[in-house]
XYZ file of C-alpha atoms in Angstrom:
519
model
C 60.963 95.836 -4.877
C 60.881 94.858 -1.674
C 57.643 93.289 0.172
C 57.607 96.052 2.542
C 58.058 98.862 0.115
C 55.198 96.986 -2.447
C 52.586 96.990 0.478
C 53.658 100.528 1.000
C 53.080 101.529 -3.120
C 49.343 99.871 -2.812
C 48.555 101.828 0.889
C 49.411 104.873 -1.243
C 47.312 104.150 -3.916
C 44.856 103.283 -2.004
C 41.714 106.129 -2.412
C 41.049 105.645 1.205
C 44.498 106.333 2.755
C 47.529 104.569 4.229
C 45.787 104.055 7.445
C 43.207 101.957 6.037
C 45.743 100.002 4.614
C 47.018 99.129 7.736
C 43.855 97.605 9.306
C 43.114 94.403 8.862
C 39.621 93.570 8.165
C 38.042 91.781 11.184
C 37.645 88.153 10.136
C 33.428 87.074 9.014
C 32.983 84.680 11.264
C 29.994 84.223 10.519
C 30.748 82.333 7.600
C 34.078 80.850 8.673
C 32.372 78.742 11.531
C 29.897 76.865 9.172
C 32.555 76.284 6.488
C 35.124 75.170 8.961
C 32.497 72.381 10.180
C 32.744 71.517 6.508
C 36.189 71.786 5.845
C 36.651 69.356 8.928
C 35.098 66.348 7.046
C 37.707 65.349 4.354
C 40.715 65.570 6.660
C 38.798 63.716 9.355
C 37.544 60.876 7.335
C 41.144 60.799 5.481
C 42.974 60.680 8.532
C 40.578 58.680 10.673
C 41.724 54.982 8.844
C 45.797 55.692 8.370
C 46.459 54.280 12.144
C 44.622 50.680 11.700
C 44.699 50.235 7.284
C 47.415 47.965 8.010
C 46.091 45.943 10.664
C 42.560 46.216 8.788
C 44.208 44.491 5.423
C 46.078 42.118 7.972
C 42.701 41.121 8.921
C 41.481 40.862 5.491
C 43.937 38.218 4.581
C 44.756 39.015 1.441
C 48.978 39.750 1.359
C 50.829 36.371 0.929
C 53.300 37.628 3.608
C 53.437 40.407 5.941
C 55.965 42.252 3.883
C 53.247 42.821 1.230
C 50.781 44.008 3.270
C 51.925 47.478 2.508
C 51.149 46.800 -1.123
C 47.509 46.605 -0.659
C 47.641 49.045 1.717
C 48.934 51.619 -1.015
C 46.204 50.311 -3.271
C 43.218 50.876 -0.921
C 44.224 54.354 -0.201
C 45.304 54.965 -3.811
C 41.483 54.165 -4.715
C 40.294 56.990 -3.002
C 42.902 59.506 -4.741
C 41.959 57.931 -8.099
C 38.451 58.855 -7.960
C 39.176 61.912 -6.282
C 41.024 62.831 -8.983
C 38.530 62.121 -11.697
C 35.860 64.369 -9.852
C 38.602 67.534 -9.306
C 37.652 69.121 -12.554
C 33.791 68.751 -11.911
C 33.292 69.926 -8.267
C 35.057 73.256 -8.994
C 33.759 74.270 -12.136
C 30.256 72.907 -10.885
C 30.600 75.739 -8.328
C 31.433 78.198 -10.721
C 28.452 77.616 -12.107
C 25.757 76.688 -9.783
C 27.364 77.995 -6.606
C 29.322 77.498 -3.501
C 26.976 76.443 -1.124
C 24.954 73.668 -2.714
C 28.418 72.057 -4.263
C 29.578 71.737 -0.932
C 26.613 69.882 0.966
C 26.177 67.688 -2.321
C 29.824 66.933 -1.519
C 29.554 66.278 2.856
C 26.016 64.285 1.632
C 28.096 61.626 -0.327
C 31.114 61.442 1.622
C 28.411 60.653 4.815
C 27.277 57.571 3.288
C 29.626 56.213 1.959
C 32.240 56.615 4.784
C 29.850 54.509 7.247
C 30.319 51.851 4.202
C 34.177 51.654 4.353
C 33.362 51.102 8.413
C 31.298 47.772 6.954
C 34.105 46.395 5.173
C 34.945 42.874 6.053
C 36.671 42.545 3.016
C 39.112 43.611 0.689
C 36.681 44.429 -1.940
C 34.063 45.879 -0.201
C 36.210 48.323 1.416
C 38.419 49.183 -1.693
C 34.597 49.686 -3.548
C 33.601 51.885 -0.112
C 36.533 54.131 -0.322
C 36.733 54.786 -4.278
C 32.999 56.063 -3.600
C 34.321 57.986 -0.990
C 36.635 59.374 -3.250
C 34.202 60.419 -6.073
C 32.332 62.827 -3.095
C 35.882 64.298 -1.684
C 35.707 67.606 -4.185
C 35.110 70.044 -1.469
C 38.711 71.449 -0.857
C 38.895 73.358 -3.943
C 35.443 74.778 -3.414
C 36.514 76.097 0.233
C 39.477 77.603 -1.012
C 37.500 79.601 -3.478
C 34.840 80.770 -1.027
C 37.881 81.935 1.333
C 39.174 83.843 -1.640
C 35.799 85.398 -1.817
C 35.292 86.687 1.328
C 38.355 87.656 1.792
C 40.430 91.228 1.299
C 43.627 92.158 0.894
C 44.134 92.964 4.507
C 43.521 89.581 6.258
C 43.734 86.921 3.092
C 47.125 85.576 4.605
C 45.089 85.185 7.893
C 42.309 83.886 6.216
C 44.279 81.448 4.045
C 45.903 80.285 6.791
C 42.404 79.029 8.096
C 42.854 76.007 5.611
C 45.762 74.096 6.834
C 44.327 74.701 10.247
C 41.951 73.116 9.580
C 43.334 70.026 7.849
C 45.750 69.577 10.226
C 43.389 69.793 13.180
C 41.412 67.388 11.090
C 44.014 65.418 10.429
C 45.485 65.134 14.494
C 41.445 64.821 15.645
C 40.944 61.987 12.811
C 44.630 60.012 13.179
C 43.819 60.297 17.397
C 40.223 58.903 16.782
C 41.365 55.988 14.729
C 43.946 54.953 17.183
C 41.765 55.110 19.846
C 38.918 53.775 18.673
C 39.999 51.068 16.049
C 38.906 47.175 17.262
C 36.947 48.453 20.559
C 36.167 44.904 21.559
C 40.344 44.414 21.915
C 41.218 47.448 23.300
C 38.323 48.113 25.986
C 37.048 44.627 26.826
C 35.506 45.840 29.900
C 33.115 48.184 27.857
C 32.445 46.814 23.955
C 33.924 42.852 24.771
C 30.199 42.285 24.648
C 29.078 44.026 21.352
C 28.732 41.732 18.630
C 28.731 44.863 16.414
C 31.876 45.854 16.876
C 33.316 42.417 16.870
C 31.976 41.424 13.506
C 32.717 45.202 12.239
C 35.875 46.189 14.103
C 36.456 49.089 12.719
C 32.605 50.848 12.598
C 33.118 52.574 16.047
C 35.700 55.322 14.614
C 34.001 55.599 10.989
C 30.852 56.432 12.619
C 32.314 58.989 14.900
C 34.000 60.581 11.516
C 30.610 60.397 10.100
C 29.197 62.495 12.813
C 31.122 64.964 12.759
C 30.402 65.194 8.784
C 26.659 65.245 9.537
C 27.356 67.922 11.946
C 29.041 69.562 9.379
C 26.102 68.666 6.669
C 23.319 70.394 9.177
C 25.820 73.814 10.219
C 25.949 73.845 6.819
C 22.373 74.034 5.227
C 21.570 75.991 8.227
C 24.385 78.656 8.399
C 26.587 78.773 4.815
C 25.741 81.559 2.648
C 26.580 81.707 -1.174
C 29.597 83.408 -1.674
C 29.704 83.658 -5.738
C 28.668 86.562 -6.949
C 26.097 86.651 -9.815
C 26.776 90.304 -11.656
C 23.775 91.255 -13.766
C 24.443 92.476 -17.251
C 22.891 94.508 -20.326
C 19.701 93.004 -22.055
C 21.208 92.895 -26.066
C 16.914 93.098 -26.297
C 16.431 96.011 -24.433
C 13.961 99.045 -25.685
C 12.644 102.013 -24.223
C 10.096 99.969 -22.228
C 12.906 97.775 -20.602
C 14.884 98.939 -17.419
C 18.297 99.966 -18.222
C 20.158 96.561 -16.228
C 18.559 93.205 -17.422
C 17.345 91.264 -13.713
C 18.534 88.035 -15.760
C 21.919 86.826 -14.305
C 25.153 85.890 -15.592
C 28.835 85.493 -14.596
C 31.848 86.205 -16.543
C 33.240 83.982 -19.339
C 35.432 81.534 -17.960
C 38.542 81.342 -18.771
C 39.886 78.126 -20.406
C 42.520 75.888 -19.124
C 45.408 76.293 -21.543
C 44.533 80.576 -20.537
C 45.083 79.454 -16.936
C 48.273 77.929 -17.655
C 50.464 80.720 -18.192
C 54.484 80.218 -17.585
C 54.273 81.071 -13.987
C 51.398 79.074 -13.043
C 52.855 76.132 -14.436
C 56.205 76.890 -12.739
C 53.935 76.783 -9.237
C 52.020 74.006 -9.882
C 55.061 71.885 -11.035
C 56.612 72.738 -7.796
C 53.878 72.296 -6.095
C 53.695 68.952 -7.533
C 56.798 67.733 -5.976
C 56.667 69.133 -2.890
C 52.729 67.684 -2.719
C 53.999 64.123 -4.292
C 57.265 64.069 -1.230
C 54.376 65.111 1.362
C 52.192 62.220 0.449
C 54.278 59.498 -0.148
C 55.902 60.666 3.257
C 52.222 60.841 4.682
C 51.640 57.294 3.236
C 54.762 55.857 4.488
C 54.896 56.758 8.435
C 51.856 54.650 9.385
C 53.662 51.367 7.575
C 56.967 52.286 8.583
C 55.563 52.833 12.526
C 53.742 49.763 12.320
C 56.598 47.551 10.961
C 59.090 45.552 13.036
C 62.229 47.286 13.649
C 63.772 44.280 12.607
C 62.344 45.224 9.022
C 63.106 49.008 9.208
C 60.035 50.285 11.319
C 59.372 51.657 14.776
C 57.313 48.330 15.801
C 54.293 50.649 17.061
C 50.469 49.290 17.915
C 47.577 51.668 16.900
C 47.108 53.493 19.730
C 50.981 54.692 19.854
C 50.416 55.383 15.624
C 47.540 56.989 16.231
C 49.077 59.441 18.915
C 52.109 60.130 16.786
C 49.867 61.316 14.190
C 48.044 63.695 16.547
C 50.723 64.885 18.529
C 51.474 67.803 16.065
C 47.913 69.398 16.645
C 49.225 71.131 20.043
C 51.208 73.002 18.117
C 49.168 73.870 15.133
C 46.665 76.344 16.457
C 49.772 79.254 17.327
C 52.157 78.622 15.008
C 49.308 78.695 11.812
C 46.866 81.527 13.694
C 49.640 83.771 15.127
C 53.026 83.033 13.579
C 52.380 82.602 9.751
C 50.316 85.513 9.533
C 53.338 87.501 10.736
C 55.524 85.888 8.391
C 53.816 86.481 5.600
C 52.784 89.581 6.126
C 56.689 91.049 6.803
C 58.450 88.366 3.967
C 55.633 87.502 1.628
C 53.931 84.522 0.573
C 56.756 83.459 -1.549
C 59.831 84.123 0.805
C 57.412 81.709 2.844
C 57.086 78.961 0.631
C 60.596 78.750 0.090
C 61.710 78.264 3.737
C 58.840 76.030 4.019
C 60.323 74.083 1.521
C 63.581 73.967 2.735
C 63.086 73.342 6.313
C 61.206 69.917 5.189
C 63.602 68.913 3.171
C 65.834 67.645 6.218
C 63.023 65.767 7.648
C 62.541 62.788 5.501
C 66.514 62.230 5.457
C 66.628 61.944 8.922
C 63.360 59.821 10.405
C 64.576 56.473 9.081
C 67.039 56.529 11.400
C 65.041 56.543 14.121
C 64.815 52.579 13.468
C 67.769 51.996 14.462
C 67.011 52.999 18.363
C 63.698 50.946 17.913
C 65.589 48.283 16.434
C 68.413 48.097 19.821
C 64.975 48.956 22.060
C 63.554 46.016 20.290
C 66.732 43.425 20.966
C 66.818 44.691 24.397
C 63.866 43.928 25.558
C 63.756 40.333 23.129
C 60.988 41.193 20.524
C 58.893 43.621 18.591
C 55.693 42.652 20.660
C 57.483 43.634 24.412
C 58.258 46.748 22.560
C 54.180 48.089 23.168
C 54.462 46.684 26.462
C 56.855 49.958 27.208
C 54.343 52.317 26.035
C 53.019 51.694 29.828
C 54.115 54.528 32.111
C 55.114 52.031 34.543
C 57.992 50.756 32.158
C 59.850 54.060 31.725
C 61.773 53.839 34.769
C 63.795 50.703 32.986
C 67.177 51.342 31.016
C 64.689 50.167 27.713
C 62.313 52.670 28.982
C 64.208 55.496 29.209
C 65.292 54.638 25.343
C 61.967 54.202 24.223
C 61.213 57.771 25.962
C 64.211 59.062 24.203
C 62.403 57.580 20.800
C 59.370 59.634 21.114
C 61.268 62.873 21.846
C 63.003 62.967 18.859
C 60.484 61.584 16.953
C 58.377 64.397 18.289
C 60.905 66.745 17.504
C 60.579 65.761 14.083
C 57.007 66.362 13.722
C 57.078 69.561 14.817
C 60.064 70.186 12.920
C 58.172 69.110 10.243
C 55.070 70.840 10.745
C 56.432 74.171 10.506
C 57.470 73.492 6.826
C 54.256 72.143 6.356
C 51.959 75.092 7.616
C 54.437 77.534 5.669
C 54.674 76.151 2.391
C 51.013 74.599 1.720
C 49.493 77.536 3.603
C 51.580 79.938 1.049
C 50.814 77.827 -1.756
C 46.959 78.534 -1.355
C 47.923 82.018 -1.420
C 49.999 82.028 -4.652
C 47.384 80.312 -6.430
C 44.577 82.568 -5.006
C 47.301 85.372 -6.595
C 47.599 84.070 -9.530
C 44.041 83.628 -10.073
C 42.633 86.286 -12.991
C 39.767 86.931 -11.950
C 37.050 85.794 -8.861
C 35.217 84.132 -12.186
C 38.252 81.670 -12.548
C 39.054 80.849 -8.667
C 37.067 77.560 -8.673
C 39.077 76.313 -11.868
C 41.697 77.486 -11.010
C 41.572 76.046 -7.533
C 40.201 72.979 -9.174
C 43.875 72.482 -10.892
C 45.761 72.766 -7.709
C 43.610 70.300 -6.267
C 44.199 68.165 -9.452
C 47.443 68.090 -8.599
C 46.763 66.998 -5.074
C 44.774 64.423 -5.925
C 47.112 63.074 -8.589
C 49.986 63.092 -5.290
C 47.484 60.899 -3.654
C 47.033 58.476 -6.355
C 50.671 58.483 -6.527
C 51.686 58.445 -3.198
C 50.031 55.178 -1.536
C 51.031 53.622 -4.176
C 54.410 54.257 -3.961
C 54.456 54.053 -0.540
C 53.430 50.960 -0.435
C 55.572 49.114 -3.444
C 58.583 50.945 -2.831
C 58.692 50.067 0.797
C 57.345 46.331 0.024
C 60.391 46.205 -2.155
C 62.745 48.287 -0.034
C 62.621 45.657 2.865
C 62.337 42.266 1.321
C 65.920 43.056 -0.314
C 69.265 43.361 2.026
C 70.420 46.272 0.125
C 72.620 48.946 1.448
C 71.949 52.440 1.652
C 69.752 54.120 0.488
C 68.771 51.627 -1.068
C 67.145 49.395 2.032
C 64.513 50.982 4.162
C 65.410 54.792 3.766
C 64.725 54.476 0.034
C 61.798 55.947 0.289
C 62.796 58.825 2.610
C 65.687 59.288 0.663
C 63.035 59.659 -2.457
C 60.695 62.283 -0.233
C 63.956 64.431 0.720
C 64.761 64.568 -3.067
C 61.881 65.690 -4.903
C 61.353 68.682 -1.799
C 64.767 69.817 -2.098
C 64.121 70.054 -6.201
C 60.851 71.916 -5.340
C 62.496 74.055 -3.277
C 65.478 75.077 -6.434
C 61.961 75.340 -8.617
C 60.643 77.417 -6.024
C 63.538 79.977 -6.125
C 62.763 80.557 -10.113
C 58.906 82.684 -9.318
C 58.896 85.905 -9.543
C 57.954 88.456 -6.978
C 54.707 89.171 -8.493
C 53.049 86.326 -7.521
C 52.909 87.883 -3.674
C 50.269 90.283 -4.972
C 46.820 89.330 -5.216
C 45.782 89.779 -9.336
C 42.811 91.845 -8.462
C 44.903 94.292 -6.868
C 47.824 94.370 -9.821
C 44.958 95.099 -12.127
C 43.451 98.006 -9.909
C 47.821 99.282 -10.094
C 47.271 99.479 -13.502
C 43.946 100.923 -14.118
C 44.977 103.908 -11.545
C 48.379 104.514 -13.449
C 46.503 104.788 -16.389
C 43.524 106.828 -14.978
C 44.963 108.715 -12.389
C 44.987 107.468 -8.456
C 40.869 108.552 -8.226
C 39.946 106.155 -10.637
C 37.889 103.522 -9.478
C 38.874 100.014 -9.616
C 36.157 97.676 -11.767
C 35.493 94.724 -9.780
């Protein structure tokens, strides 16, 4: 069945009518505002460190050389997946159980405090310490997803779900630009901070605390604005008499389901692919900062902060139409699925082809006689020059990469919040199950720096030929997407349909079309 004649089955089974089918329900904003100012925290404060962590553990002076810098790089941001990934299966579950709204500001509380510690660090230790807590607090992505899949209906769920990588990517552009910009103030605006002892001793507190304000922004919309989204159904005294009202006022939710219920064939079969494609993301999220950062000489682009930092941001112009206005349209003519799959396999290309872009940095590099004249031409007064104009030609197809890139991104993690949603039982089992995909996701970041970080250590210390010198990695990245992508083609068409609404296909088939559909 195709997705066009499924949507058409459901509009006429639908008590109300095909043309009610057709509308799309106007979007709450009400609630979306406050939980986007929450939502905006994790990505921010993730994002916010990747353009200076490897001139940060450069100035911590703990690598023996400065080709194992990217070794303790993968460590420190491997501490915050660990934890992360020891809270998943408490911050969903929690709100299963005691709600939405309060998981979520316990969450922003903790992630406040102890992200203005990781801006303390002066060493190693301390900030490894600062960003494991940080880790423990960062449970709040499952919990959104799950309060999206409340409010939302059949009619604008793909719109709705598409709020989430919005967000993290806007989060993610707004926290990789702020970290460029703002990392070592004292060295990059003498004129205004060269006399701030703060920010000389702490070089890096300027952009944590402007991450941390915009999760306190996010902690106050929130306790002022967020409702609670679960719903608490009341149900039948067993005690009840004649004296006793007929529904008991005492509150209760629906058994839970276990894990091993969760896990039937076809959710394991998405979250195995979403595994790989997650674990190729990562370590390719990981890498880029390193790989910009290192000489060309060594397989990099030989890029300062500031240019990292605006390479990381650069795909947030793009972000608002393609997630607001194009994926809705896709998904709503292919499907969730057909979406995941192209998403899938227009990434795949990506990661084989940016190592190569070394090899113009590297000839920019011994044209102009070193890695450090190489940030002299980010200058606009140095394009004009033959190394110029190749340094120009660098950024366009990088950029063309990114964007390249972000469309596979926005279509396959975008669909996969909607397959899960889809999968989901029941409302009563969206936070666990939620909590599972965001297991996952936190496993790919415990993964991933580390990875990133040994495999490219290793890949450029040894002259090795390809792909076995600095593409490894990429080469890695391109290989497990491509086998999520074949795992990808193996789901079955069902999964497009939300499980609420297969169950109400069943009940009227039984019942007849009148029958109501238990909620």
């Amino acid at each position: 069945m195709s997705r066009s004649e499924n949507h058409q089955e459901v509009s006429a089974q639908s008590p109300e009518g095909g043309d009610s089918a057709e509308r799309e329900t106007p979007l709450p904003w009400d609630q979306l505002i406050p939980l986007i100012a929450v939502r905006l925290a994790e990505p921010i404060n993730y994002a916010l460190i990747l353009p200076f962590v490897f001139q940060m553990v450069e100035g911590f002076d703990v690598a023996k050389s400065s080709k194992d810098i990217s070794l303790y790089v993968g460590v420190l941001m491997a501490s915050f997946s660990v934890c992360q990934m020891i809270t998943t299966m408490f911050w969903g579950p929690l709100s299963d159980r005691i709600g939405r709204r309060p998981t979520l500001l316990i969450g922003l509380a903790g992630d406040l405090a102890t992200f203005v510690l990781f801006g303390l660090s002066k060493s190693f230790t301390w900030a490894l310490v600062a960003r494991s807590l940080n880790g423990f607090c960062a449970g709040n992505a499952a919990v959104v997803k799950s309060v999206i899949a409340e409010l939302a209906d059949d009619s604008n769920r793909s719109r709705l779900m598409a709020l989430l990588p919005l967000v993290y990517n806007v989060g993610m552009a707004f926290g990789a630009a702020t970290g460029g910009l703002l990392a070592d103030p004292v060295r990059q605006y003498p004129r205004v901070f060269g006399n701030s002892q703060v920010f000389r001793t702490f070089p890096y507190l300027l952009p944590c605390l402007v991450g941390s304000l915009t999760t306190s922004i996010g902690l106050v919309i929130g306790m002022l604005r967020l409702k609670e989204t679960l719903v608490i159904a009341p149900v039948p005294d067993n005690d009840a008499n004649e004296t006793t009202p007929l529904l008991s006022t005492r509150p209760s939710v629906l058994r839970p389901k276990s894990i091993l219920e969760l896990l039937t064939p076809t959710f394991r079969r998405l979250l195995s692919g979403n595994w790989l494609a997650g674990l190729a993301f990562i370590i390719g999220q990981q890498t880029y900062p390193i790989f910009a950062a290192t000489k060309p000489s060594d397989g990099g682009l030989g890029f300062g902060t500031r240019s990292i930092g605006f390479s990381l941001s650069i795909s947030g112009i793009a972000i608002m139409y393609l997630q607001l206005v194009v994926y809705p349209r896709l998904e709503r003519k292919h499907g969730a699925l057909k979406c995941y799959q192209m998403g899938l396999k227009i990434m795949t290309p990506y990661f084989f082809v940016l190592p190569w872009l070394s090899m113009l940095a590297s000839h920019i590099e011994n044209s102009v006689g070193g890695s450090d004249a190489i940030l002299a031409l980010a200058l606009p007064e140095s394009w004009i020059s033959h190394a110029g104009f190749e340094y120009c030609l660098l950024w366009a197809l990088l950029v063309i990469l990114v964007v390249f890139q972000l469309v596979g991104d926005i279509l396959a993690f975008t669909s996969i919040n909607l397959l899960v949603a889809n999968i989901a039982p029941s409302r009563a089992t969206l936070g666990a199950s939620n909590s599972l995909q965001q297991l996952i996701t936190s496993l790919n970041r415990l993964v991933g720096p580390l990875a990133a970080g040994t495999l490219w250590s290793w890949s450029i210390k040894h002259e090795l030929p390809y792909p076995f010198n600095s593409h490894l990695i990429w080469v890695i990245c391109g290989t497990l997407m491509f086998f999520s992508w074949r795992l990808s083609l193996r789901l079955p068409s069902s999964v497009d349909v939300f499980a609420s609404g297969r169950l109400c296909q069943t009940t009227n088939s039984a019942q007849g079309a009148g029958s109501p559909c238990a909620s």
